[in-house]
mmCIF file of C-alpha atoms in Angstrom:
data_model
loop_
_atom_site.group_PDB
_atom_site.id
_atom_site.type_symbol
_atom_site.label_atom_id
_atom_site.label_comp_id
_atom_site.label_asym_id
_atom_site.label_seq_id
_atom_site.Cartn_x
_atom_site.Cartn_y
_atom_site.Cartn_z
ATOM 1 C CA UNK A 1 29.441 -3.781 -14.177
ATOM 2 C CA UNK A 2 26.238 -4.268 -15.869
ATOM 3 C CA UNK A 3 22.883 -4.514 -14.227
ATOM 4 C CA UNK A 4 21.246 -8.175 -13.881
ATOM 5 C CA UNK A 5 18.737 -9.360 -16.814
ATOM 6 C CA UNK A 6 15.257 -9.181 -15.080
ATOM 7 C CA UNK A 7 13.764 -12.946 -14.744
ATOM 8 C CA UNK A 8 10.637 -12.642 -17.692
ATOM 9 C CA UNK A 9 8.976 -15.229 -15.404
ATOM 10 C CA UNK A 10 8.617 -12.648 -12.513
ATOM 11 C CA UNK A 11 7.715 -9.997 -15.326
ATOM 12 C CA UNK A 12 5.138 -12.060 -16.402
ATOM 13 C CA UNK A 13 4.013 -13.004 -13.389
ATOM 14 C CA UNK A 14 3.589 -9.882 -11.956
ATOM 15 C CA UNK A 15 1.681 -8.553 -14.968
ATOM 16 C CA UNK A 16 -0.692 -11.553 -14.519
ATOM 17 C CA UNK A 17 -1.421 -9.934 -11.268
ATOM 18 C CA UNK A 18 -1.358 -6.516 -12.061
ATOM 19 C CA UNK A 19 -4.315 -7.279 -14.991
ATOM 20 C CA UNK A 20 -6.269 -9.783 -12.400
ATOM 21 C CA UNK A 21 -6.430 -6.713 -9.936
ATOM 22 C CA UNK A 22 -7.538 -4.679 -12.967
ATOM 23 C CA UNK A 23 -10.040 -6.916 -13.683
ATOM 24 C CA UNK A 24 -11.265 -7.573 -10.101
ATOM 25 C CA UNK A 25 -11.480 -3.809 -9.654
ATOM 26 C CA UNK A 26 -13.771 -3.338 -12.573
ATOM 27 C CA UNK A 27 -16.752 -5.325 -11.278
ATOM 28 C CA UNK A 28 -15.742 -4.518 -6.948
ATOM 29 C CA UNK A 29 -13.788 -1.610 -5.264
ATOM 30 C CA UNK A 30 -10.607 -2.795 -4.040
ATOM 31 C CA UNK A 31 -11.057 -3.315 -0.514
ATOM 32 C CA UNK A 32 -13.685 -6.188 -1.690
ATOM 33 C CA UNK A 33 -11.259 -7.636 -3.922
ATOM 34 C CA UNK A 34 -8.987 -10.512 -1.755
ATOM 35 C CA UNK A 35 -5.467 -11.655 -1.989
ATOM 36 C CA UNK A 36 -7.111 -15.215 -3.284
ATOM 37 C CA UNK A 37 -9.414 -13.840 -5.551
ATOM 38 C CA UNK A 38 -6.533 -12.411 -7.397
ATOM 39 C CA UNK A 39 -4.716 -15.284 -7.343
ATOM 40 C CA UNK A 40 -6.723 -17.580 -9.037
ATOM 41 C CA UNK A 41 -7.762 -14.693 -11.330
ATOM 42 C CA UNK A 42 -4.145 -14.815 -12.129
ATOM 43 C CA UNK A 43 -3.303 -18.449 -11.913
ATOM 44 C CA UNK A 44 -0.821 -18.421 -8.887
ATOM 45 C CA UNK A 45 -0.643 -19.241 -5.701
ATOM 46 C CA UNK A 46 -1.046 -17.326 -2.370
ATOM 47 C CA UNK A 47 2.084 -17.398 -1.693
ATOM 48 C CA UNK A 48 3.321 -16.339 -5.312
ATOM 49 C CA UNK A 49 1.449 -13.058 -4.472
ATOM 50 C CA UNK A 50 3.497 -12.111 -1.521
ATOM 51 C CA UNK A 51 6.613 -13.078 -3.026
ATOM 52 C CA UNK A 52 5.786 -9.990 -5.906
ATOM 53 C CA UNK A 53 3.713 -7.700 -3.071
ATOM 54 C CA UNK A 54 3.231 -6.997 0.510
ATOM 55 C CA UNK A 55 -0.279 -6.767 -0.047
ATOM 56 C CA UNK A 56 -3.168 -5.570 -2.248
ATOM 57 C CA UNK A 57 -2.149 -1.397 -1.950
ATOM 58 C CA UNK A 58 1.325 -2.217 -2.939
ATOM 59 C CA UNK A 59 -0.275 -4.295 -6.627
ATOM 60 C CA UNK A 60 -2.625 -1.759 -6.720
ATOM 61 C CA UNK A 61 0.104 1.258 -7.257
ATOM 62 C CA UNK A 62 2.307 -0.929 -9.279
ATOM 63 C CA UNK A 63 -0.893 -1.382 -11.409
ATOM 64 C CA UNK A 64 -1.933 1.866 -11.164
ATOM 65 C CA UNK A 65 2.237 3.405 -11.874
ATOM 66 C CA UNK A 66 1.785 2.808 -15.705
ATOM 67 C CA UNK A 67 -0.788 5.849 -15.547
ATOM 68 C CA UNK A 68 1.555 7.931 -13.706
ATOM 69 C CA UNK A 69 3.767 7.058 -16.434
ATOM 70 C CA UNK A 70 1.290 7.912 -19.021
ATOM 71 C CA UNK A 71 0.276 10.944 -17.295
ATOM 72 C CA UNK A 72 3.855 11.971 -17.316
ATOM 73 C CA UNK A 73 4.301 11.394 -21.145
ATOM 74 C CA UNK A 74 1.235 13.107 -22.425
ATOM 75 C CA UNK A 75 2.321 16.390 -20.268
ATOM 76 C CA UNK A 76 5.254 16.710 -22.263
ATOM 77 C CA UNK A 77 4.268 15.062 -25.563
ATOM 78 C CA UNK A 78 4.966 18.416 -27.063
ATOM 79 C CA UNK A 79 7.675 20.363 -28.083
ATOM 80 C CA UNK A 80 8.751 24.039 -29.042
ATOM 81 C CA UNK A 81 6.435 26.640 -27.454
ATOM 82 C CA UNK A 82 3.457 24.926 -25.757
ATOM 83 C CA UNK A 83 -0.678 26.335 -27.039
ATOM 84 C CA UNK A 84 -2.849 26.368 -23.925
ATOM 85 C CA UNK A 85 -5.703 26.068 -26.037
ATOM 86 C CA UNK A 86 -4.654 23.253 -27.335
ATOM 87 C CA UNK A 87 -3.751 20.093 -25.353
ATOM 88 C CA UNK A 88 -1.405 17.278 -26.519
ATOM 89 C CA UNK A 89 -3.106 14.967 -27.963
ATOM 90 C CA UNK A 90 -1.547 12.012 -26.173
ATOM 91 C CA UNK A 91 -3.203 14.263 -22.583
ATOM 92 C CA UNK A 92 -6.916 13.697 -24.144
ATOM 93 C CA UNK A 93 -6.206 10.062 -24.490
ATOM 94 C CA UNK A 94 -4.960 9.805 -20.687
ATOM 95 C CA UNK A 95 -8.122 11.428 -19.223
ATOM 96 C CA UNK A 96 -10.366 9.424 -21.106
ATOM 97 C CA UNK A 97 -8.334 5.612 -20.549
ATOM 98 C CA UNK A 98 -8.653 6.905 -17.337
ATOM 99 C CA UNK A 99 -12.284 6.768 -17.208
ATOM 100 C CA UNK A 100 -12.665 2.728 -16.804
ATOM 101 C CA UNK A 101 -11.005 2.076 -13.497
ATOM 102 C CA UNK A 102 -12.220 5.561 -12.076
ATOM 103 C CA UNK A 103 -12.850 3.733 -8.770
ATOM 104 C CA UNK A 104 -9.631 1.883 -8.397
ATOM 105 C CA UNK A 105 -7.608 5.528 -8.833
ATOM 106 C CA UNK A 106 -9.431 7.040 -5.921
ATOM 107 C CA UNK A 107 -9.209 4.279 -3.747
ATOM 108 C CA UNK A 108 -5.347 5.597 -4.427
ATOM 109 C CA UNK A 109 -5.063 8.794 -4.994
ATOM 110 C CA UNK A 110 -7.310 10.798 -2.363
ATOM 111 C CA UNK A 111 -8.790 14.255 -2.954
ATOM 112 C CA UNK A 112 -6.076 17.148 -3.557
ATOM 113 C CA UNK A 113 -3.728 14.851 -4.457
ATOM 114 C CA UNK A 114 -1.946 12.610 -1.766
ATOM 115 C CA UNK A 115 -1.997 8.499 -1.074
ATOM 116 C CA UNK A 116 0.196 6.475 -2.870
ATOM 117 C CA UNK A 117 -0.694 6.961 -5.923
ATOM 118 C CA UNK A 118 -0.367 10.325 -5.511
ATOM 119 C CA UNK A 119 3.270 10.184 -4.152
ATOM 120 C CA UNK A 120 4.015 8.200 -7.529
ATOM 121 C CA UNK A 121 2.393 10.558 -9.855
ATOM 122 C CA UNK A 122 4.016 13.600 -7.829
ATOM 123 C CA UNK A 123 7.453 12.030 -7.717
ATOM 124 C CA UNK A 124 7.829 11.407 -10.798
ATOM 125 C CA UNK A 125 5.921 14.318 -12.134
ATOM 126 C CA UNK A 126 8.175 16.786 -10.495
ATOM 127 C CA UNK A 127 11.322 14.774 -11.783
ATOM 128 C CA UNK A 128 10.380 14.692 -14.826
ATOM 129 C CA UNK A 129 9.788 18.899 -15.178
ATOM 130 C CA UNK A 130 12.369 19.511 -13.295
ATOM 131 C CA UNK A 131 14.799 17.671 -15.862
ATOM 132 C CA UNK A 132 13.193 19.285 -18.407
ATOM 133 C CA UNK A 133 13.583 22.768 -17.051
ATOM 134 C CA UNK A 134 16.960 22.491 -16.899
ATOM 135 C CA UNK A 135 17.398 20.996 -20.197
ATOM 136 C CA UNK A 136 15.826 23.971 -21.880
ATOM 137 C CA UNK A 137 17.600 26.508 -19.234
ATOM 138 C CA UNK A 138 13.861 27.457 -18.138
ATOM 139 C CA UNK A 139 13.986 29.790 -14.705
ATOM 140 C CA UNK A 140 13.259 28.332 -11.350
ATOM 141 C CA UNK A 141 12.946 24.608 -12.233
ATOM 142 C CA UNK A 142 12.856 23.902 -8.321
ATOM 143 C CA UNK A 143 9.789 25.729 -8.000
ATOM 144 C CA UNK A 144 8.017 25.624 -11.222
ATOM 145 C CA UNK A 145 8.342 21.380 -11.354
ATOM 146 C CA UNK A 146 7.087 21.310 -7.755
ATOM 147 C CA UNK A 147 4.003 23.938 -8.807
ATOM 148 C CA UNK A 148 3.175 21.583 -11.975
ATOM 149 C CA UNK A 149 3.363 18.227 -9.954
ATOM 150 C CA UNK A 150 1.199 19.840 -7.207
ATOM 151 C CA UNK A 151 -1.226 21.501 -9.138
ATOM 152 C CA UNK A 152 -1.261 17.623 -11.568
ATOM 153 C CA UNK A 153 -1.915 15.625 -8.643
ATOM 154 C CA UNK A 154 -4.656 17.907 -7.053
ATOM 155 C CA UNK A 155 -6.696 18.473 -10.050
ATOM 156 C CA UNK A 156 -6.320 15.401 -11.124
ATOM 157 C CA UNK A 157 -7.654 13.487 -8.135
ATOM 158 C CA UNK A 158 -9.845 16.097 -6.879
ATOM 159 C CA UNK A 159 -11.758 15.470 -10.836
ATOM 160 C CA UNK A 160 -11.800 11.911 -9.909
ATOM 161 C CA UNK A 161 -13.605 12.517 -6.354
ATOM 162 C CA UNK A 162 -16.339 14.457 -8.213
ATOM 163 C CA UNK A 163 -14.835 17.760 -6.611
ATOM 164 C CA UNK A 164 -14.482 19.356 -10.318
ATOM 165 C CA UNK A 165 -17.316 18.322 -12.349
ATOM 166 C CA UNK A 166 -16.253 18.129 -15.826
ATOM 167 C CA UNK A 167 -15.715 16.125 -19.038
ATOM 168 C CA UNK A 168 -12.398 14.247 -19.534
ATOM 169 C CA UNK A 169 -12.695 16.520 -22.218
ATOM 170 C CA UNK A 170 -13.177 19.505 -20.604
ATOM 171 C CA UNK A 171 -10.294 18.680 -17.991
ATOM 172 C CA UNK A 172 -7.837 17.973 -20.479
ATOM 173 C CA UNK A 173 -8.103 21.409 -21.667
ATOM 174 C CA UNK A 174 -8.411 23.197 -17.845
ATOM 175 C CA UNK A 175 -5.473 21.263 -16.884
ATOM 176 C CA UNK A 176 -3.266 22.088 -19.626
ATOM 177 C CA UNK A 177 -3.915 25.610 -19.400
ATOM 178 C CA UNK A 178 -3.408 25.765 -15.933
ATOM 179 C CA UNK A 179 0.106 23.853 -16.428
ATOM 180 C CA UNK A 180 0.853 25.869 -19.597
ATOM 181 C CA UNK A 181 0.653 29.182 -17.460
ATOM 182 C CA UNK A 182 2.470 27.555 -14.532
ATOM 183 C CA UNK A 183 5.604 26.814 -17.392
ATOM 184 C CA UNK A 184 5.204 30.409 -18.364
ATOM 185 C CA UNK A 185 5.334 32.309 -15.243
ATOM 186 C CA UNK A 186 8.352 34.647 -14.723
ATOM 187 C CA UNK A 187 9.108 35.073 -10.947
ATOM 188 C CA UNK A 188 10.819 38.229 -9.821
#
């Protein structure tokens, strides 16, 4: 049995929203931006928006997932044995796209890395180097993915709160050496 097409309208729609939130959360924090204002941002109705979302936390994270995603990638946009002094390139690029919509991240993703953004980014995060752990027949991929996911999600957020002051430069770099000797640990 094959799975159903997805309706491009909806798609579409729901990308109209996701870049009106975007763009209402570049000029307001989100809990000043309202269901309305995003609609006509968007060019829907009211009730269009609830048939996507339960509300504006729920568009937020779906807004927000494609950074988890990217986040994701660029930690393991490398292959063979990994240099910790020298971060993936596609890493850099997520820390600084990051930058714009600073506000909009912590409003979901709170320090040391919980709120729903946080769940996201950890979920996947750990799934991801878990899978490929095993893959590569890497020790411990139960602990090590949940270590690398944790250790993601805290720095990460805690950078965005102003907790580690640093460059997205600079963090790229911290981060991936942190991760890199996370991978590399041998447990007894």
């Amino acid at each position: 049995m094959t799975a159903p097409k997805a309706d491009p309208r909806a798609a579409r729609t729901r990308a109209r929203l996701r870049q009106a939130l975007l763009d209402e959360c570049a000029q307001r924090p989100l809990a000043d931006v309202s269901v309305a204002a995003l609609a006509r941002r968007a060019g829907v109705g009211r009730a269009t928006f609830y048939v996507h979302y339960g509300g504006l936390e729920a568009l937020a994270v779906d807004a927000c997932a494609d950074v988890v995603r990217e986040a994701v990638d660029a930690l393991h946009a490398w292959r063979g044995t990994p240099d910790p002094a020298n971060p993936p390139p596609a890493l850099s690029a997520f820390f600084a796209g990051i930058v714009p919509h600073a506000g909009l991240y912590r409003t979901l993703l709170r320090p040391g890395g919980g709120g729903p953004l946080g769940r996201v980014l950890h979920d996947d995060l750990r799934a991801r180097s878990h899978t490929e752990r095993t893959l590569a027949g890497a020790p411990q991929p139960d602990l090590i993915a949940s270590a690398v996911s944790a250790t993601f999600a805290g720095v990460l957020a805690d950078w965005l709160h102003g907790l580690i002051e640093a460059t997205p430069d600079q963090i790229t770099h911290q981060i991936w050496h942190l991760l890199v000797t996370l991978h590399s640990t041998r447990m007894p």
